[in-house]
mmCIF file of N, CA and C in Angstrom:
data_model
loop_
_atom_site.group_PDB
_atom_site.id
_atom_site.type_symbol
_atom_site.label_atom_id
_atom_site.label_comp_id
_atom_site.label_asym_id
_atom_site.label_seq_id
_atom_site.Cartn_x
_atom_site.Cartn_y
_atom_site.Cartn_z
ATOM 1 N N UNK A 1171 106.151 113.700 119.225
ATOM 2 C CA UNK A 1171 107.541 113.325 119.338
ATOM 3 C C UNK A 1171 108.448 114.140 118.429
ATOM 4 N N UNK A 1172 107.687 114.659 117.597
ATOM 5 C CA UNK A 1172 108.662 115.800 116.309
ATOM 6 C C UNK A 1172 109.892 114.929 115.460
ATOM 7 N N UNK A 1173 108.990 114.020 114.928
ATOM 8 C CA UNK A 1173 110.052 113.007 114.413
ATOM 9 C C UNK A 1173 108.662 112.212 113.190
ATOM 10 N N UNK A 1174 109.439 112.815 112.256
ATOM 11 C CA UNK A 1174 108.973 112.787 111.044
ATOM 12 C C UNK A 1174 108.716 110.726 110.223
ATOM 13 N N UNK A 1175 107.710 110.714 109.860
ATOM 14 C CA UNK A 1175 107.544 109.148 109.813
ATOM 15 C C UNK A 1175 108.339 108.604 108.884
ATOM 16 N N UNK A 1176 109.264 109.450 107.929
ATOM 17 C CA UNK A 1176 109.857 108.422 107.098
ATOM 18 C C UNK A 1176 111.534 107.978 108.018
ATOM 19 N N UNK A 1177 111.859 108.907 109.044
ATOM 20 C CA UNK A 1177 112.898 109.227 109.837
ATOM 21 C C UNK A 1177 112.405 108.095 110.776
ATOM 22 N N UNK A 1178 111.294 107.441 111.386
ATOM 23 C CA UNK A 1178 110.795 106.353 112.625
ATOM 24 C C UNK A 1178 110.414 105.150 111.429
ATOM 25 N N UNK A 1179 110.555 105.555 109.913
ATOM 26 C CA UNK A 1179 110.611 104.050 109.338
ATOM 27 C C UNK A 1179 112.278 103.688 109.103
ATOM 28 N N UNK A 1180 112.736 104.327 109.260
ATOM 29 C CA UNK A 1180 114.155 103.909 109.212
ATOM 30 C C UNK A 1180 114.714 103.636 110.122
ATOM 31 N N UNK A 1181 114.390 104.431 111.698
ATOM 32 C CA UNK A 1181 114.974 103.477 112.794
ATOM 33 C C UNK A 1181 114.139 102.264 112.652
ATOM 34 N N UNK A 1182 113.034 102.287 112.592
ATOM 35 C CA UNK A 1182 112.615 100.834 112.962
ATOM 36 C C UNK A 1182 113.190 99.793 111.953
ATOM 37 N N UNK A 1183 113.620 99.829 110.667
ATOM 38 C CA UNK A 1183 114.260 99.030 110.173
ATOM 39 C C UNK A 1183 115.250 98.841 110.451
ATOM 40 N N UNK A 1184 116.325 100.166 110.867
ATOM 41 C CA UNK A 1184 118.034 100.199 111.338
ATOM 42 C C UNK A 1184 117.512 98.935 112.498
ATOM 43 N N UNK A 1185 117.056 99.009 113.017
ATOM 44 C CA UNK A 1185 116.675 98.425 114.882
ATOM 45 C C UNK A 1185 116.419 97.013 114.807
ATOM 46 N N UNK A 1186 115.308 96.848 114.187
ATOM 47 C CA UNK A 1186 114.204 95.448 113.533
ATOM 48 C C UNK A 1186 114.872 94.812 112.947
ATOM 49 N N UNK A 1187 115.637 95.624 111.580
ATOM 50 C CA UNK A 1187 115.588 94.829 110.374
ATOM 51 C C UNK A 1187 114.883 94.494 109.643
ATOM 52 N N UNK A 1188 113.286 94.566 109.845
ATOM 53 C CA UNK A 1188 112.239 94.578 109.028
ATOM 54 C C UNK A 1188 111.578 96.040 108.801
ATOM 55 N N UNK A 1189 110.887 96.535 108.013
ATOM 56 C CA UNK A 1189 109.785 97.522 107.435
ATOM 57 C C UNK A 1189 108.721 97.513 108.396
ATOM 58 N N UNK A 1190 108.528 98.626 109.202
ATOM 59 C CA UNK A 1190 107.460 99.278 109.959
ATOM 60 C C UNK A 1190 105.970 97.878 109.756
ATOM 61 N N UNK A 1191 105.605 97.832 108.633
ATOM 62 C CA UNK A 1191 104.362 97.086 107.966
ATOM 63 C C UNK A 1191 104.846 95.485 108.360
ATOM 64 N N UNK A 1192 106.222 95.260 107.626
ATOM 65 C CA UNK A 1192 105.985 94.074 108.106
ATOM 66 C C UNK A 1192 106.010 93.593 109.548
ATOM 67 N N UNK A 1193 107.163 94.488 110.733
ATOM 68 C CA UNK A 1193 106.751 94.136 112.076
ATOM 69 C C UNK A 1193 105.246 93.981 112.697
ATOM 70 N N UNK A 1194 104.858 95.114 111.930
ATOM 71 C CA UNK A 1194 102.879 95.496 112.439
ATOM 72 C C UNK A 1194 102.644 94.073 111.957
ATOM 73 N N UNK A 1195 102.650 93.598 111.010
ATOM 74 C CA UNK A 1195 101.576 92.140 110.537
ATOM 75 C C UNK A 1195 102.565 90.888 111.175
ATOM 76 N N UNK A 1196 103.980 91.168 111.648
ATOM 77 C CA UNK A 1196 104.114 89.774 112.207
ATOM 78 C C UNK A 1196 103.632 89.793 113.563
ATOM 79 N N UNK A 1197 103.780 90.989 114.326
ATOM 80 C CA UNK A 1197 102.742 90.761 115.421
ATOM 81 C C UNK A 1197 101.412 90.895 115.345
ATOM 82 N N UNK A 1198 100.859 90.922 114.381
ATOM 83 C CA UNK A 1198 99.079 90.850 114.295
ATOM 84 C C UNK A 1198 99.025 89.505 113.982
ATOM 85 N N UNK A 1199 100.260 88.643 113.190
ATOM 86 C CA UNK A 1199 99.657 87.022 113.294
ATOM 87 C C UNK A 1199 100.064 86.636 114.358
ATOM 88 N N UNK A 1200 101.113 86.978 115.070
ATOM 89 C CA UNK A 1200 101.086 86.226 116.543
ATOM 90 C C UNK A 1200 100.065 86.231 117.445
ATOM 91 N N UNK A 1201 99.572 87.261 117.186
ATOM 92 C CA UNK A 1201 98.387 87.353 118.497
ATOM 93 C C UNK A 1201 97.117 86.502 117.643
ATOM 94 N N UNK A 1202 97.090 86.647 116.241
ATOM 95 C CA UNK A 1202 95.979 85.938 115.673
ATOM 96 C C UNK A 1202 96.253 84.520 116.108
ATOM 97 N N UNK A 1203 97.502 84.244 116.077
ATOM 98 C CA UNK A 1203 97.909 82.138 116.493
ATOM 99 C C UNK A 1203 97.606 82.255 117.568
ATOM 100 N N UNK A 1204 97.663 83.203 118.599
ATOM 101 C CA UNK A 1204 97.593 83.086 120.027
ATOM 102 C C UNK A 1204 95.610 82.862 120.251
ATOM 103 N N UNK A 1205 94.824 83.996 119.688
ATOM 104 C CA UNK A 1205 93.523 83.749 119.267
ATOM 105 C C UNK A 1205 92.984 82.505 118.887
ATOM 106 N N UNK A 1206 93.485 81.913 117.788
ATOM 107 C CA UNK A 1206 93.184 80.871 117.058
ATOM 108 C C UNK A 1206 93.297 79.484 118.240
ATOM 109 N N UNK A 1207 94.461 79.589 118.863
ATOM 110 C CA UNK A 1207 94.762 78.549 119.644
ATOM 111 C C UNK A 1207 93.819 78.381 121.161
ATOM 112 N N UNK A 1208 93.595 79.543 121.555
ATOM 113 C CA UNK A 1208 93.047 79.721 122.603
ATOM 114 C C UNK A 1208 92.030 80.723 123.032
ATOM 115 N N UNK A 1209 91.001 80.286 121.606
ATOM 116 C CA UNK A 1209 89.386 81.007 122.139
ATOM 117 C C UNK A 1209 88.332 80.567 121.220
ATOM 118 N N UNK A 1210 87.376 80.617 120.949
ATOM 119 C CA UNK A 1210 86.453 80.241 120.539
ATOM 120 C C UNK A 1210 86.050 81.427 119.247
ATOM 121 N N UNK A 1211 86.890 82.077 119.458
ATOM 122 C CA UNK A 1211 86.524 83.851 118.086
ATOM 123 C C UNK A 1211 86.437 82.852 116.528
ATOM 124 N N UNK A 1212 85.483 83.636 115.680
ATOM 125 C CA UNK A 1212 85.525 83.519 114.480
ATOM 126 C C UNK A 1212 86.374 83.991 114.131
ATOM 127 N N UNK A 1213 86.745 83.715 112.821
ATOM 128 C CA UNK A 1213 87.634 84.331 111.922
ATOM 129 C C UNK A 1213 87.582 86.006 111.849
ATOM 130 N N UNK A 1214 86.363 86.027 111.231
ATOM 131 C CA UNK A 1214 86.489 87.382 110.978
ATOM 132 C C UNK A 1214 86.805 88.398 112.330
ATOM 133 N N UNK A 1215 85.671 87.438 113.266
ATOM 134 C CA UNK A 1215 86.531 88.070 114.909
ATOM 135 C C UNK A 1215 88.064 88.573 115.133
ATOM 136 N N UNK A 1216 88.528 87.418 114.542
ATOM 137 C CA UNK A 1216 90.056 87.935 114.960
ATOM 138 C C UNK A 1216 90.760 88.834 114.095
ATOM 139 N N UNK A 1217 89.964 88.699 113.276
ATOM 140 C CA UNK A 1217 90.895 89.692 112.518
ATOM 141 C C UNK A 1217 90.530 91.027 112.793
ATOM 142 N N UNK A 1218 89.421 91.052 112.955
ATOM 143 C CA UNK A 1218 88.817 92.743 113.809
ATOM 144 C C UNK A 1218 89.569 93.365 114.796
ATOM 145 N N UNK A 1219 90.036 91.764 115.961
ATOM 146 C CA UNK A 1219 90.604 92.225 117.412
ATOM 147 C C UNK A 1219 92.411 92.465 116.502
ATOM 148 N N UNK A 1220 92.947 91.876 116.011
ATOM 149 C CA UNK A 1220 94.077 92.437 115.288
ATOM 150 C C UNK A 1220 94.291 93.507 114.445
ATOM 151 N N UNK A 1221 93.019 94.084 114.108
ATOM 152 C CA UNK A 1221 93.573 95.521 113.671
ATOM 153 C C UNK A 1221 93.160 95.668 111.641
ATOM 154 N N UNK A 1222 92.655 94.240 111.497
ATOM 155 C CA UNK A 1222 92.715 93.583 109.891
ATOM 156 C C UNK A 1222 90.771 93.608 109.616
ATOM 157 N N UNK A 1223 90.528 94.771 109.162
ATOM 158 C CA UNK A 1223 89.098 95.033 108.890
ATOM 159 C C UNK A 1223 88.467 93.867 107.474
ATOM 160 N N UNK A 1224 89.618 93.530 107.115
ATOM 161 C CA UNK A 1224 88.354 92.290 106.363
ATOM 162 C C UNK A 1224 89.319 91.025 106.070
ATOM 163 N N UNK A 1225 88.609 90.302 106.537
ATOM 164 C CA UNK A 1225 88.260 88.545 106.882
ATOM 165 C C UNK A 1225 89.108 88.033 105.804
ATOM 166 N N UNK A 1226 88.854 88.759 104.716
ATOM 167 C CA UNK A 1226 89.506 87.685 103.593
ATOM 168 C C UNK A 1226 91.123 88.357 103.380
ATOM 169 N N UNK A 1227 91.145 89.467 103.343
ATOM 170 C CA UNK A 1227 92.650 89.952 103.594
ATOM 171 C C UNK A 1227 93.152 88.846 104.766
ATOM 172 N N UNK A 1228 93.222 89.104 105.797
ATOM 173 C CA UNK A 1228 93.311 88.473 107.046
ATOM 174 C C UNK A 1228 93.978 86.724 106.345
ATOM 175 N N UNK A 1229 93.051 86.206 106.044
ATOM 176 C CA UNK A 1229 93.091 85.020 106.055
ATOM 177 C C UNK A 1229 94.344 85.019 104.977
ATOM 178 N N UNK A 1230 94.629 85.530 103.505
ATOM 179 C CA UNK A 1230 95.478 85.894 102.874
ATOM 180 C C UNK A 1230 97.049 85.856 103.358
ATOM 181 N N UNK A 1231 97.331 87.010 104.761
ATOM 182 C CA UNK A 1231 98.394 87.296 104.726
ATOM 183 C C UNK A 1231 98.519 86.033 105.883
ATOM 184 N N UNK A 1232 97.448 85.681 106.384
ATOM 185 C CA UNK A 1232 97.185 84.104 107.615
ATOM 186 C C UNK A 1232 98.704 83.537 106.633
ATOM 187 N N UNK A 1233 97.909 82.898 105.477
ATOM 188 C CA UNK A 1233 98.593 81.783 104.695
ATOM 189 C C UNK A 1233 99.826 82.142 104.593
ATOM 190 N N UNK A 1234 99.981 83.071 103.583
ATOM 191 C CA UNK A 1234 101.249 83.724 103.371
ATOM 192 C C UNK A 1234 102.035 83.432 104.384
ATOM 193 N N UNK A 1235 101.999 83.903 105.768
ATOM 194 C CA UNK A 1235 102.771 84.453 106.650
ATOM 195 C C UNK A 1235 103.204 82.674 107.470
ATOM 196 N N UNK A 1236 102.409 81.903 107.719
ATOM 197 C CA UNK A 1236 102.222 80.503 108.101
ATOM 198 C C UNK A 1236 102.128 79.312 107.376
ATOM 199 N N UNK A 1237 101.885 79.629 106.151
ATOM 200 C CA UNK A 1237 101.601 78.393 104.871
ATOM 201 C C UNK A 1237 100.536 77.487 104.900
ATOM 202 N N UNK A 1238 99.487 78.204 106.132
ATOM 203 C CA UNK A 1238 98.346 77.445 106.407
ATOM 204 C C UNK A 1238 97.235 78.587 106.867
ATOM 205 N N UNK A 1239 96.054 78.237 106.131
ATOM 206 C CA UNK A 1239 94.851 79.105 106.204
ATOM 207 C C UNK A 1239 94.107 79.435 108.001
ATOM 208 N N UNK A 1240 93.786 79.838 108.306
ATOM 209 C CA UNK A 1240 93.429 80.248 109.883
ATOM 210 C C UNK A 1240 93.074 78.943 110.559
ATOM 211 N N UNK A 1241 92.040 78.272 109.915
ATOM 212 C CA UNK A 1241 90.908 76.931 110.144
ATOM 213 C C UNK A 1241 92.003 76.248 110.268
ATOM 214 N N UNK A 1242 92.793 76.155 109.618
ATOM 215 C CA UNK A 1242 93.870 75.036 109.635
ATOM 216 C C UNK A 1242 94.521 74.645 110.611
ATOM 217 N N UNK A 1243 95.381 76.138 111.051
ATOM 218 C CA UNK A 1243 96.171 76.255 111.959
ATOM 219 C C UNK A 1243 95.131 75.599 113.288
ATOM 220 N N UNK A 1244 93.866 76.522 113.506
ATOM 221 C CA UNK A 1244 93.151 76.175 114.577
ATOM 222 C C UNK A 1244 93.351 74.875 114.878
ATOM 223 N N UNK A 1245 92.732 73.400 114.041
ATOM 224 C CA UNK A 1245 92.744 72.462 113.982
ATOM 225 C C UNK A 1245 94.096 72.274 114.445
ATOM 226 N N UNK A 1246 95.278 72.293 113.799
ATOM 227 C CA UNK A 1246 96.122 71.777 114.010
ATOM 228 C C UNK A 1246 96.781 72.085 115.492
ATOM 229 N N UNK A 1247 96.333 73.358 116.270
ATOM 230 C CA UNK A 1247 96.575 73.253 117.587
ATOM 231 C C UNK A 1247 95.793 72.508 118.559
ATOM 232 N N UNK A 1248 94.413 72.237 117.995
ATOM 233 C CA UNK A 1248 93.508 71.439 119.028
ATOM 234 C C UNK A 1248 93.815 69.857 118.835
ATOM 235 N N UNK A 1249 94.444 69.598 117.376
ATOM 236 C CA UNK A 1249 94.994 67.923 117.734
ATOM 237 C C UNK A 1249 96.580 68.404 118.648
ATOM 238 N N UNK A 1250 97.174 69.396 118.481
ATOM 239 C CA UNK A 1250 98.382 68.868 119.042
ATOM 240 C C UNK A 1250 98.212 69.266 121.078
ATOM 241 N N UNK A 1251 96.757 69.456 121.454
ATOM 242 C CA UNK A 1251 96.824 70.071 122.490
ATOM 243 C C UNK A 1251 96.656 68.558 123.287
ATOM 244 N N UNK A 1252 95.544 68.063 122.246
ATOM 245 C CA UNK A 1252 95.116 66.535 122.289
ATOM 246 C C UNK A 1252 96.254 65.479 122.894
ATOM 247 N N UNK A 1253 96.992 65.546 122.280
ATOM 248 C CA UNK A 1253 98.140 64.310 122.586
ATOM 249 C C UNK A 1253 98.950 64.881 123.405
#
């Protein structure tokens, strides 16, 4: 594309409003909630299929990003699928 990466981190912030990194990890937890909610993957599974080579990072920016650890979230979509 001949377009230098610190020049495509600045549109994507002009554009986003967020930092290149943080768009990449808010869509790697969406698809991880989307995982979590609807499949049977381990942890460390998902974090493989998202792009996040170790389990415990993963689970880290999980919390951070949600205020609840992976297991958690899981649970908490299979009671709310429940009712």
């Amino acid at each position: 594309l001949y377009i230098s990466p610190s020049y495509l981190s600045r549109l994507i912030k002009r554009y986003l409003g967020k930092t290149f990194v943080n768009a990449l990890t808010e869509l790697r937890i969406e698809k991880a909630k989307q995982l979590l909610a609807y499949s049977d993957l381990k942890s460390y599974e998902i974090a493989d299929a998202i792009g996040i080579g170790d389990p415990h990072y993963f689970s880290t920016i999980f919390k951070k990003t949600t205020g609840m650890t992976p297991s958690s979230y899981r649970v908490e979509m299979l009671n709310s699928k429940q009712t």
